[in-house]
Structures are given as structure tokens and as C-alpha cells.
Amino acid sequence: MSQPEQTLFDLGPGSELTPAVRAFRLALVLGRRMQYLMDDRLRADGLTTQQAALLTAVRALGTPALTEAAAALGTTHQNAAQLVAALERKGMLRVEPDPADKRRRRLVPTESGARYWSERDSGDEAAVAEWFAALTPDELDRWCTLTGKILTPPGRPGSHSP
């Protein structure tokens, strides 16, 4: 973390923030940095990290409704709709009527989008591994466990008590 970030957000070793507020700010700075780095990798192909996340969610969910995709991303219906519109223009996603309920629309990855995505995976994985290279494998595993606890709402399987 750069000295300006430490100073600006009071994140350095002498921080006077409560541990929870300091953790929140660190997570925010880390999230923004990771998004910036991935946006930079995707920029040449005309994609953003959010668009890539939506494509990932659609692939994982099958053919979700927009509401399901928005929930998976933890974003609003409106933001997800904007991402879908951009991906439709790029030919990476299409919206089709739900065969079981014509009022609902389903998000469907295109062949072009699937092909593009499969060609990216190894290079992106190497870049992400480099971004986390400061952590040992054990530290990275622990970080994933702790982050997972924060991301699992209380009362859900795998959650922790407050």
C-alpha cells in the first residue's frame, strides 16, 4: 500500500481507527485496486471488471434472470441491466424469453462470449496470482477463510455468530 493511501485513509501502523473501521477501509482500498488492475487487463478488449463478473455469474448460474444475476453480483437491478446492455452490444450475451414464463427474460452467454472467456482464463489467473504474491500459500488460504466469513451473512450455512 502506498504511503499516500496509508496517510489519506489512516491505514498505517499508527492508525487511530477502530479495528473494524480500519478493516473496512483496507477492504475498500484493496477492492478498488483489484478492480483497477483487472479493468486495465480487460480494457484492450473493451470490457470492465463488472462486465466480466456478470459473464462469470451467468456462466455459473446457467441462464439466470436479471434479478438473479444482480443478486449474485450484489448490485442493483438497474446496474445489472446496464451491464447486460453493454454485453449485448458487444455480442457476448443475449437476452431471451424464459420458455416457462414468457414475461421473464433469461441471460444467455453467446458462443463468441464463451470462446473469448475460455481463452482468457490462464493469463488472468497468472496475473491475479501475481497480485497476491506477497502472501504465502498458508496466508492466502487464511485470508480466503476470513474473507469468506465476512461475506457469509449471519444465520446462513457457513456463517459465524456475531
mmCIF file of C-alpha atoms in Angstrom:
data_model
loop_
_atom_site.group_PDB
_atom_site.id
_atom_site.type_symbol
_atom_site.label_atom_id
_atom_site.label_comp_id
_atom_site.label_asym_id
_atom_site.label_seq_id
_atom_site.Cartn_x
_atom_site.Cartn_y
_atom_site.Cartn_z
ATOM 1 C CA MET A 1 0.000 0.000 0.000
ATOM 2 C CA SER A 2 1.357 3.378 -0.938
ATOM 3 C CA GLN A 3 2.248 5.961 1.699
ATOM 4 C CA PRO A 4 -0.423 8.391 0.395
ATOM 5 C CA GLU A 5 -3.091 5.680 0.805
ATOM 6 C CA GLN A 6 -1.884 4.925 4.325
ATOM 7 C CA THR A 7 -1.960 8.604 5.232
ATOM 8 C CA LEU A 8 -5.149 9.568 3.401
ATOM 9 C CA PHE A 9 -7.215 6.721 4.828
ATOM 10 C CA ASP A 10 -5.347 6.416 8.188
ATOM 11 C CA LEU A 11 -4.371 2.819 7.463
ATOM 12 C CA GLY A 12 -0.757 2.722 8.540
ATOM 13 C CA PRO A 13 0.689 1.033 11.623
ATOM 14 C CA GLY A 14 -0.144 4.031 13.855
ATOM 15 C CA SER A 15 -3.786 4.174 12.774
ATOM 16 C CA GLU A 16 -6.201 5.508 15.358
ATOM 17 C CA LEU A 17 -9.191 3.851 13.696
ATOM 18 C CA THR A 18 -11.110 1.091 15.418
ATOM 19 C CA PRO A 19 -10.107 -2.317 14.062
ATOM 20 C CA ALA A 20 -13.429 -2.779 12.226
ATOM 21 C CA VAL A 21 -13.250 0.639 10.526
ATOM 22 C CA ARG A 22 -9.609 0.073 9.597
ATOM 23 C CA ALA A 23 -10.502 -3.362 8.156
ATOM 24 C CA PHE A 24 -13.357 -1.803 6.178
ATOM 25 C CA ARG A 25 -11.091 0.863 4.717
ATOM 26 C CA LEU A 26 -8.412 -1.696 3.870
ATOM 27 C CA ALA A 27 -11.023 -3.853 2.127
ATOM 28 C CA LEU A 28 -12.298 -0.834 0.222
ATOM 29 C CA VAL A 29 -8.811 0.201 -0.936
ATOM 30 C CA LEU A 30 -7.966 -3.409 -1.860
ATOM 31 C CA GLY A 31 -11.232 -3.870 -3.769
ATOM 32 C CA ARG A 32 -10.726 -0.681 -5.742
ATOM 33 C CA ARG A 33 -7.121 -1.630 -6.531
ATOM 34 C CA MET A 34 -8.095 -5.135 -7.690
ATOM 35 C CA GLN A 35 -10.855 -3.673 -9.871
ATOM 36 C CA TYR A 36 -8.439 -1.127 -11.352
ATOM 37 C CA LEU A 37 -5.868 -3.826 -12.148
ATOM 38 C CA MET A 38 -8.417 -6.128 -13.773
ATOM 39 C CA ASP A 39 -10.047 -3.227 -15.651
ATOM 40 C CA ASP A 40 -6.591 -2.474 -17.033
ATOM 41 C CA ARG A 41 -6.210 -6.094 -18.220
ATOM 42 C CA LEU A 42 -9.655 -6.102 -19.847
ATOM 43 C CA ARG A 43 -9.549 -2.595 -21.343
ATOM 44 C CA ALA A 44 -7.945 -3.627 -24.644
ATOM 45 C CA ASP A 45 -10.901 -5.956 -25.237
ATOM 46 C CA GLY A 46 -13.466 -3.301 -24.352
ATOM 47 C CA LEU A 47 -14.618 -4.955 -21.130
ATOM 48 C CA THR A 48 -14.754 -3.922 -17.487
ATOM 49 C CA THR A 49 -14.345 -5.981 -14.344
ATOM 50 C CA GLN A 50 -18.066 -5.625 -13.606
ATOM 51 C CA GLN A 51 -18.965 -6.894 -17.065
ATOM 52 C CA ALA A 52 -16.583 -9.823 -16.612
ATOM 53 C CA ALA A 53 -18.148 -10.560 -13.219
ATOM 54 C CA LEU A 54 -21.599 -10.619 -14.816
ATOM 55 C CA LEU A 55 -20.391 -13.020 -17.517
ATOM 56 C CA THR A 56 -18.888 -15.218 -14.802
ATOM 57 C CA ALA A 57 -22.162 -15.192 -12.848
ATOM 58 C CA VAL A 58 -24.189 -16.052 -15.957
ATOM 59 C CA ARG A 59 -21.852 -18.951 -16.740
ATOM 60 C CA ALA A 60 -22.121 -20.229 -13.167
ATOM 61 C CA LEU A 61 -25.904 -19.799 -12.889
ATOM 62 C CA GLY A 62 -26.767 -21.199 -16.313
ATOM 63 C CA THR A 63 -29.395 -18.898 -17.791
ATOM 64 C CA PRO A 64 -30.380 -16.642 -14.891
ATOM 65 C CA ALA A 65 -32.992 -13.931 -14.851
ATOM 66 C CA LEU A 66 -31.615 -10.400 -14.499
ATOM 67 C CA THR A 67 -32.750 -10.297 -10.866
ATOM 68 C CA GLU A 68 -30.783 -13.467 -10.098
ATOM 69 C CA ALA A 69 -27.665 -12.125 -11.797
ATOM 70 C CA ALA A 70 -27.943 -8.805 -9.938
ATOM 71 C CA ALA A 71 -28.272 -10.639 -6.618
ATOM 72 C CA ALA A 72 -25.245 -12.806 -7.419
ATOM 73 C CA LEU A 73 -23.183 -9.668 -8.052
ATOM 74 C CA GLY A 74 -24.560 -7.854 -5.024
ATOM 75 C CA THR A 75 -25.668 -4.965 -7.211
ATOM 76 C CA THR A 76 -28.868 -3.227 -8.182
ATOM 77 C CA HIS A 77 -31.225 -4.367 -10.918
ATOM 78 C CA GLN A 78 -30.507 -1.091 -12.735
ATOM 79 C CA ASN A 79 -26.733 -1.557 -12.650
ATOM 80 C CA ALA A 80 -27.038 -5.171 -13.807
ATOM 81 C CA ALA A 81 -29.328 -4.049 -16.664
ATOM 82 C CA GLN A 82 -26.669 -1.565 -17.801
ATOM 83 C CA LEU A 83 -24.036 -4.292 -17.752
ATOM 84 C CA VAL A 84 -26.308 -6.619 -19.729
ATOM 85 C CA ALA A 85 -26.987 -3.908 -22.329
ATOM 86 C CA ALA A 86 -23.253 -3.312 -22.788
ATOM 87 C CA LEU A 87 -22.543 -7.036 -23.113
ATOM 88 C CA GLU A 88 -25.385 -7.456 -25.619
ATOM 89 C CA ARG A 89 -23.880 -4.671 -27.774
ATOM 90 C CA LYS A 90 -20.536 -6.477 -27.635
ATOM 91 C CA GLY A 91 -22.133 -9.768 -28.690
ATOM 92 C CA MET A 92 -21.116 -11.590 -25.513
ATOM 93 C CA LEU A 93 -24.565 -12.061 -24.025
ATOM 94 C CA ARG A 94 -28.139 -12.170 -25.255
ATOM 95 C CA VAL A 95 -31.469 -11.865 -23.513
ATOM 96 C CA GLU A 96 -34.145 -14.423 -24.398
ATOM 97 C CA PRO A 97 -37.684 -15.072 -23.188
ATOM 98 C CA ASP A 98 -37.981 -17.724 -20.496
ATOM 99 C CA PRO A 99 -39.630 -20.772 -22.136
ATOM 100 C CA ALA A 100 -41.587 -21.471 -18.922
ATOM 101 C CA ASP A 101 -42.758 -17.879 -18.371
ATOM 102 C CA LYS A 102 -42.722 -15.510 -21.356
ATOM 103 C CA ARG A 103 -42.846 -12.481 -19.031
ATOM 104 C CA ARG A 104 -39.397 -13.339 -17.663
ATOM 105 C CA ARG A 105 -36.203 -12.824 -19.603
ATOM 106 C CA ARG A 106 -33.132 -15.053 -19.323
ATOM 107 C CA LEU A 107 -29.482 -14.116 -19.775
ATOM 108 C CA VAL A 108 -27.697 -16.439 -22.176
ATOM 109 C CA PRO A 109 -23.982 -16.385 -22.978
ATOM 110 C CA THR A 110 -23.175 -16.327 -26.690
ATOM 111 C CA GLU A 111 -20.685 -18.659 -28.361
ATOM 112 C CA SER A 112 -18.450 -15.688 -29.024
ATOM 113 C CA GLY A 113 -18.523 -14.693 -25.350
ATOM 114 C CA ALA A 114 -17.821 -18.234 -24.181
ATOM 115 C CA ARG A 115 -14.911 -18.583 -26.613
ATOM 116 C CA TYR A 116 -13.427 -15.235 -25.553
ATOM 117 C CA TRP A 117 -13.717 -16.139 -21.895
ATOM 118 C CA SER A 118 -12.111 -19.565 -22.236
ATOM 119 C CA GLU A 119 -9.099 -18.006 -23.956
ATOM 120 C CA ARG A 120 -8.553 -15.529 -21.103
ATOM 121 C CA ASP A 121 -8.550 -17.750 -18.038
ATOM 122 C CA SER A 122 -4.899 -18.832 -17.760
ATOM 123 C CA GLY A 123 -3.435 -15.366 -18.292
ATOM 124 C CA ASP A 124 -5.877 -13.776 -15.869
ATOM 125 C CA GLU A 125 -5.173 -16.434 -13.254
ATOM 126 C CA ALA A 126 -1.434 -15.771 -13.536
ATOM 127 C CA ALA A 127 -1.982 -12.016 -13.132
ATOM 128 C CA VAL A 128 -4.207 -12.485 -10.089
ATOM 129 C CA ALA A 129 -1.655 -14.854 -8.553
ATOM 130 C CA GLU A 130 0.970 -12.149 -9.020
ATOM 131 C CA TRP A 131 -1.241 -9.574 -7.266
ATOM 132 C CA PHE A 132 -1.448 -11.856 -4.225
ATOM 133 C CA ALA A 133 2.203 -12.973 -4.364
ATOM 134 C CA ALA A 134 3.031 -11.068 -1.163
ATOM 135 C CA LEU A 135 1.115 -13.745 0.762
ATOM 136 C CA THR A 136 2.366 -17.251 1.420
ATOM 137 C CA PRO A 137 0.024 -20.094 0.414
ATOM 138 C CA ASP A 138 -0.985 -20.516 4.076
ATOM 139 C CA GLU A 139 -1.615 -16.782 4.475
ATOM 140 C CA LEU A 140 -3.670 -16.716 1.294
ATOM 141 C CA ASP A 141 -5.733 -19.671 2.487
ATOM 142 C CA ARG A 142 -6.323 -17.944 5.834
ATOM 143 C CA TRP A 143 -7.217 -14.679 4.079
ATOM 144 C CA CYS A 144 -9.780 -16.553 1.948
ATOM 145 C CA THR A 145 -11.263 -18.197 5.051
ATOM 146 C CA LEU A 146 -11.550 -14.918 6.934
ATOM 147 C CA THR A 147 -12.941 -13.019 3.960
ATOM 148 C CA GLY A 148 -15.458 -15.800 3.383
ATOM 149 C CA LYS A 149 -16.662 -15.428 6.971
ATOM 150 C CA ILE A 150 -17.271 -11.723 6.421
ATOM 151 C CA LEU A 151 -19.104 -12.347 3.152
ATOM 152 C CA THR A 152 -21.417 -15.017 4.621
ATOM 153 C CA PRO A 153 -24.424 -13.343 6.249
ATOM 154 C CA PRO A 154 -25.210 -14.433 9.832
ATOM 155 C CA GLY A 155 -27.748 -17.259 10.044
ATOM 156 C CA ARG A 156 -26.758 -18.780 6.681
ATOM 157 C CA PRO A 157 -24.839 -22.053 6.290
ATOM 158 C CA GLY A 158 -21.160 -21.431 6.878
ATOM 159 C CA SER A 159 -21.824 -18.206 8.772
ATOM 160 C CA HIS A 160 -20.391 -17.174 12.063
ATOM 161 C CA SER A 161 -22.212 -15.787 15.060
ATOM 162 C CA PRO A 162 -21.907 -12.034 15.565
#
